[in-house]
Short mmCIF file of C-alpha atoms in Angstrom, two decimals:
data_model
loop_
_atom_site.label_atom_id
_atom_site.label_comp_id
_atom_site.label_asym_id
_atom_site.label_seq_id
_atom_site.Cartn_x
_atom_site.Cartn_y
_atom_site.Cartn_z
CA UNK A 149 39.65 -68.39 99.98
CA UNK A 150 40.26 -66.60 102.96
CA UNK A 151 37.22 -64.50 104.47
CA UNK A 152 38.11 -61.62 107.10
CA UNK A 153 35.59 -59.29 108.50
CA UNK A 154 36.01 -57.26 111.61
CA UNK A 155 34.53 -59.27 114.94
CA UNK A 156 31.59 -58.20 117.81
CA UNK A 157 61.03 -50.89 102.01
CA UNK A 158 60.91 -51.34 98.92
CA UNK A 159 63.68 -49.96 96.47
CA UNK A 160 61.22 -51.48 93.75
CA UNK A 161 59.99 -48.85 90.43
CA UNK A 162 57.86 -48.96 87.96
CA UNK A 163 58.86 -47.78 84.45
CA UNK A 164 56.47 -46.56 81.86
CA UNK A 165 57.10 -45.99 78.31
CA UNK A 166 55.21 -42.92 77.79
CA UNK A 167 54.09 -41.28 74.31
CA UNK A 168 55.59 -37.68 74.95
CA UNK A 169 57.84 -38.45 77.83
CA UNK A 170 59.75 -41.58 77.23
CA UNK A 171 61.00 -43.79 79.85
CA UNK A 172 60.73 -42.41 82.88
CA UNK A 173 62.40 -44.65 86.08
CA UNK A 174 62.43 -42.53 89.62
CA UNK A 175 63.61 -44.29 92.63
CA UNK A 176 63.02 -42.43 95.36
CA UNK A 177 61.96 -42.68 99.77
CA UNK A 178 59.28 -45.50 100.54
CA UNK A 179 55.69 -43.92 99.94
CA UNK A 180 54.31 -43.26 102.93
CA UNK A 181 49.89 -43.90 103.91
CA UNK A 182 48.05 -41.32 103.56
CA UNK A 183 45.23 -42.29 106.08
CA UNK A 184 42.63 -39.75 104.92
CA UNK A 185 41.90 -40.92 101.58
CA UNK A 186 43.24 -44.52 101.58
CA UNK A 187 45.75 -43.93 98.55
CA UNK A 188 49.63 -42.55 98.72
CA UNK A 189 48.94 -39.72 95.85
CA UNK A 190 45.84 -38.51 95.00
CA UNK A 191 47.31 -37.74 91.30
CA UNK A 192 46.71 -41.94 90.57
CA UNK A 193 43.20 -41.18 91.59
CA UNK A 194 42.74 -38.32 89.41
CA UNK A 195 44.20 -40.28 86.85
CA UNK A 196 41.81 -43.41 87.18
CA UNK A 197 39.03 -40.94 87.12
CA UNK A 198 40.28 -39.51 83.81
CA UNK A 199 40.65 -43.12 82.27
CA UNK A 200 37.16 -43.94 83.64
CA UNK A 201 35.49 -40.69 81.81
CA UNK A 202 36.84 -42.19 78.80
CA UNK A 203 35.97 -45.79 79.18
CA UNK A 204 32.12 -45.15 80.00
CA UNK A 205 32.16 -43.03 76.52
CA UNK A 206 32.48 -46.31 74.55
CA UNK A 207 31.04 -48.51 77.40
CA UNK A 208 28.93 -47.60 80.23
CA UNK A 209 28.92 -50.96 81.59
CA UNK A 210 32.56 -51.61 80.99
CA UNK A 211 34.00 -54.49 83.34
CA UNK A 212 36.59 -53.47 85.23
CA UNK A 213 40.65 -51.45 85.06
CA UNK A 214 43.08 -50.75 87.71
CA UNK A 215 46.01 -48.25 87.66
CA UNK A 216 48.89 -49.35 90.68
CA UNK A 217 50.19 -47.26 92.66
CA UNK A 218 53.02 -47.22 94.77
CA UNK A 219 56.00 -48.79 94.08
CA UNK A 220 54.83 -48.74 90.10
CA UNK A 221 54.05 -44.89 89.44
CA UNK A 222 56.21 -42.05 89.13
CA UNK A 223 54.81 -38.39 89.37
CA UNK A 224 57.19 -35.61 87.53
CA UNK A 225 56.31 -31.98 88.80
CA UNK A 226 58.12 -30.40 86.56
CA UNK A 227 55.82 -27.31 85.23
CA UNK A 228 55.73 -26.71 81.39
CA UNK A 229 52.87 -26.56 78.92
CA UNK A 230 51.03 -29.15 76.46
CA UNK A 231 49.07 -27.88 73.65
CA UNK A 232 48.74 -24.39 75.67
CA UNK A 233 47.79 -26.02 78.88
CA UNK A 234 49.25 -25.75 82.09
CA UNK A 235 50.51 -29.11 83.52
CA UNK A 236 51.87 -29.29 86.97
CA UNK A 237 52.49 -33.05 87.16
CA UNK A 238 53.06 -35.86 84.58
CA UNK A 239 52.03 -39.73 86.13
CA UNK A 240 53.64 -42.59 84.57
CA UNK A 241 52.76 -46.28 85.80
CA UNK A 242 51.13 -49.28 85.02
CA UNK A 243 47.43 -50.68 84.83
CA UNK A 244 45.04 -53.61 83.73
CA UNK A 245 42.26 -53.83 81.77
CA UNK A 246 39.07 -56.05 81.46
CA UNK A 247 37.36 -56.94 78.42
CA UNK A 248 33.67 -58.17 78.21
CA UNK A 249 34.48 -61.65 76.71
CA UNK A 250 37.39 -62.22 79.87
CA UNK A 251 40.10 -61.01 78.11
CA UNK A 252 42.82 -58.86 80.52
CA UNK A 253 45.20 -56.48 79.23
CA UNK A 254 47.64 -55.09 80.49
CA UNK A 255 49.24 -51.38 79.60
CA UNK A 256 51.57 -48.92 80.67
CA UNK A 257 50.10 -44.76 80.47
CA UNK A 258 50.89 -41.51 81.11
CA UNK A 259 48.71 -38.82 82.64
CA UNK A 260 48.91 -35.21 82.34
CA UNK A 261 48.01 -33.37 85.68
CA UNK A 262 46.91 -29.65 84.91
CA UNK A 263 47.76 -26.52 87.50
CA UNK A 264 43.85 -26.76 88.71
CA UNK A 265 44.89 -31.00 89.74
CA UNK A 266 42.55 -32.19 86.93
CA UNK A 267 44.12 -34.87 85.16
CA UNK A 268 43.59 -33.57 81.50
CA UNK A 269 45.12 -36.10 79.50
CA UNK A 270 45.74 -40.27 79.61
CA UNK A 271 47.53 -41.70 77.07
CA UNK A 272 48.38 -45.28 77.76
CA UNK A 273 50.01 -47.97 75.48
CA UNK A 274 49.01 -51.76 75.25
CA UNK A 275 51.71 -54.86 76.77
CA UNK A 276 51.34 -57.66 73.71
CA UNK A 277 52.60 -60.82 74.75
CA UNK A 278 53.07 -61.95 71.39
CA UNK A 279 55.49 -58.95 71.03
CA UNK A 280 57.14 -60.26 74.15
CA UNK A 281 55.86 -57.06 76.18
CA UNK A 282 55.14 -57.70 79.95
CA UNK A 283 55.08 -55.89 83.21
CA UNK A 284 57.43 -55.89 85.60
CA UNK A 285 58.23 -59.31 87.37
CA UNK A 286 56.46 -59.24 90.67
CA UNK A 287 54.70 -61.15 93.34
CA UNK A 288 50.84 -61.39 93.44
CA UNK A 289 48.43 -60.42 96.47
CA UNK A 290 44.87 -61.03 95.35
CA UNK A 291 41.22 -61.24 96.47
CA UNK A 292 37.90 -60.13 95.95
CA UNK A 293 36.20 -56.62 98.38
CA UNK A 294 32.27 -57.31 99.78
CA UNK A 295 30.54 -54.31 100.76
CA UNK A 296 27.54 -54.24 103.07
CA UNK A 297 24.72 -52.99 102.64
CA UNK A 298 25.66 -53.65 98.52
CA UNK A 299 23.56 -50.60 97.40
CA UNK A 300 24.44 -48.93 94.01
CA UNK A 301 27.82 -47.29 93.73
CA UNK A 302 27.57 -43.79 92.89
CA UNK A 303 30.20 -43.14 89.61
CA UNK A 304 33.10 -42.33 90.44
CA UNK A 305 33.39 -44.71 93.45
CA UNK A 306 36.44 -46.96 93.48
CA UNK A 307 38.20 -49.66 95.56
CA UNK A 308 41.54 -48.68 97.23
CA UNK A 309 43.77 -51.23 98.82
CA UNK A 310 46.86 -50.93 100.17
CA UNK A 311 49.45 -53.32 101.20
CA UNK A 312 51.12 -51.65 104.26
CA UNK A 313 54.29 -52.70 106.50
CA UNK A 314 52.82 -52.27 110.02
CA UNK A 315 55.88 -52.01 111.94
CA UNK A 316 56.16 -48.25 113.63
CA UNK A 317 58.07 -46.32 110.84
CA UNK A 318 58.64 -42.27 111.18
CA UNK A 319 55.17 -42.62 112.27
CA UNK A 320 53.12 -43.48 109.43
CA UNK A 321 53.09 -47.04 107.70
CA UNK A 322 55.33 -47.78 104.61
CA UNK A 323 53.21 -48.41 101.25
CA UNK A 324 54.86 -52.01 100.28
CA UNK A 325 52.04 -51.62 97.35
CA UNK A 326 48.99 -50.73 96.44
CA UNK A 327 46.22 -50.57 93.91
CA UNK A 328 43.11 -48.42 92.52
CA UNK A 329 40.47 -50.21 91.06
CA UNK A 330 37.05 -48.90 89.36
CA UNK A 331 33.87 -51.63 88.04
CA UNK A 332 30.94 -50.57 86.87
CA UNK A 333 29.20 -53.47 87.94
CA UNK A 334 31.40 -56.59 89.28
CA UNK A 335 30.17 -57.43 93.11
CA UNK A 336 32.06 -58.59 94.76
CA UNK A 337 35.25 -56.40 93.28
CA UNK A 338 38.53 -58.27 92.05
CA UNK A 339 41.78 -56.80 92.94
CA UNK A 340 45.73 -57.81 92.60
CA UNK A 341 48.13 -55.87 94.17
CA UNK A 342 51.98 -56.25 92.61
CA UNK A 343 54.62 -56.81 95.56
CA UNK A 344 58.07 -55.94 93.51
CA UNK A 345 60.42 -59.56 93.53
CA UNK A 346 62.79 -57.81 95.66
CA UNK A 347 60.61 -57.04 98.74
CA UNK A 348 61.22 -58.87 101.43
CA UNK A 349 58.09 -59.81 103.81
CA UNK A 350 60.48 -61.51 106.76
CA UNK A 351 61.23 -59.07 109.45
CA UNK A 352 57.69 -57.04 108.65
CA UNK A 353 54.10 -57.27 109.75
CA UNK A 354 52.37 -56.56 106.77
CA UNK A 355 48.50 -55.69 106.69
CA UNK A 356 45.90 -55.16 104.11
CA UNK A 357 43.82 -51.66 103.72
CA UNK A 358 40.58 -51.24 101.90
CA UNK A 359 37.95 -48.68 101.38
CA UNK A 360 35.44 -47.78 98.48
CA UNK A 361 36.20 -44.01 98.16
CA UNK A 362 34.46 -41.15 96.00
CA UNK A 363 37.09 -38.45 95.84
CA UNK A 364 37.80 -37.42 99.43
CA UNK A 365 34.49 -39.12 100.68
CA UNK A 366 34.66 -42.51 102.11
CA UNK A 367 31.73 -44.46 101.24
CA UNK A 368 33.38 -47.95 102.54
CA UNK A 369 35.63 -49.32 104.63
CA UNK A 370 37.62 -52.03 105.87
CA UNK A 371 36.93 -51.52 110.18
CA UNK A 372 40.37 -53.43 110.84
CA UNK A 373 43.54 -54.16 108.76
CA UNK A 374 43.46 -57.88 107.10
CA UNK A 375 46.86 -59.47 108.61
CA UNK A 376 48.62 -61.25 105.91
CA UNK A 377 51.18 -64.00 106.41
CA UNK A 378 54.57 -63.56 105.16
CA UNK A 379 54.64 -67.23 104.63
CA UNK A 380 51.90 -67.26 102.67
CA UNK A 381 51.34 -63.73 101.05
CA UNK A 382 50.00 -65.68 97.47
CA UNK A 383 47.15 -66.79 99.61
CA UNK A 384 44.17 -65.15 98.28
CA UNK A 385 41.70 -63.35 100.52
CA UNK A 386 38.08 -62.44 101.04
CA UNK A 387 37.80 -58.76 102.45
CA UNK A 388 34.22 -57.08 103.54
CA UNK A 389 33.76 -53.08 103.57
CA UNK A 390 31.31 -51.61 106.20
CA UNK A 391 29.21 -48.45 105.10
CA UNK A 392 30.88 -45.12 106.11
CA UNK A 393 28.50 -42.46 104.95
CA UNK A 394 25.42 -43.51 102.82
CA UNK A 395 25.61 -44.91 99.24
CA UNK A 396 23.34 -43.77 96.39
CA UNK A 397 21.10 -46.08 96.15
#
């Protein structure tokens, strides 16, 4: 294990099979970093939130999920109503779950995005292996966030790390992938990011982004990108977050 802290395109998609939408594939332009909240679209966030509202309900110490991001989700903003609400945006993607006895499963969702930007609804349906049901081949990029001073995360924090190419590209860094991740107690915090097969690493300088975010707030963060090797991306690696703004304690 790998431990880094700061010193004194893809054509790739992720389908989800979606209880009132179907399939839904988009390809579209390389997702872009959005440096001011750590996370290409602030609907997966919303999203995550939503899922975690529901998970506490039956678990307030619940392990761990993660929803991925870019290349994997797909946001429709097609306007139309749901049981007489407003939606502005439907997500589709793909996430993992942790059990209490070590089990992980994995699922593909949908989330319903209302005109206000509160995600409203998260459906999501389980991947079985025994039914054959897996997601997407792709390559692994995993390791574990530290953050320091490890005070009490408020609810509602959660990890956001980014794979990012770090050559100069229409000025802001391509998303090669990324993921969203929310514990309610697991120090230091898992993570696996999904590279789609198809990416190629040679000819790219790609970096690793992290930060512990509470909506817009950041609460953590990474002081300097994690390089990562394109010989080696499978490596796994050890990343500590700096305090931002003060934690609840």
């Amino acid at each position: 294990m790998q431990s880094h802290r700061p010193a004194p395109k893809t054509n790739g998609c992720g389908c989800a099979a979606a209880a009132l939408v179907g399939l839904v594939c988009l390809i579209g332009a390389p997702a872009r970093a959005q440096d001011s909240d750590g996370i290409s679209s602030w609907e997966i966030s919303r999203c995550a939130g939503k899922l975690g509202s529901e998970v506490r309900e039956g678990d307030q110490a619940f392990p761990l999920f993660s929803l991925d991001g870019s290349p994997w989700m797909s946001v429709d903003r097609s306007a139309r109503k749901v049981d007489g609400v407003s939606i502005a945006a439907t997500v589709t993607g793909t996430g993992t779950r942790h059990r209490r006895r070590g089990q992980v499963v994995n699922f593909r969702f949908t989330c319903l995005i209302d005109d206000t930007g509160q995600a409203v609804k998260f459906m999501s349906i389980d991947l079985l292996p025994e039914r054959g049901e897996a997601l997407p081949p792709a390559s692994i990029v995993r390791g574990v966030a530290n953050y320091v001073p490890k005070l009490k995360l408020p609810r509602g924090a959660e990890l956001r790390v980014q794979l990012l190419d770090d050559v100069a590209r229409d000025r802001a860094r391509e998303v090669l992938t990324e993921v969203v991740v929310r514990s309610s107690w697991e120090a230091p915090i898992p993570f696996v990011m999904r590279l789609p097969m198809d990416t190629r690493l040679d000819g790219r300088k790609p970096i690793v982004t992290a930060r512990l975010a509470l909506g817009l707030t950041t609460l953590y963060r990474l002081k300097e990108a994690y390089p990562i090797s394109p010989a080696e991306p499978h490596k796994p690696i050890e990343l500590v977050l700096d305090a931002v703004v003060a934690s609840s304690p």
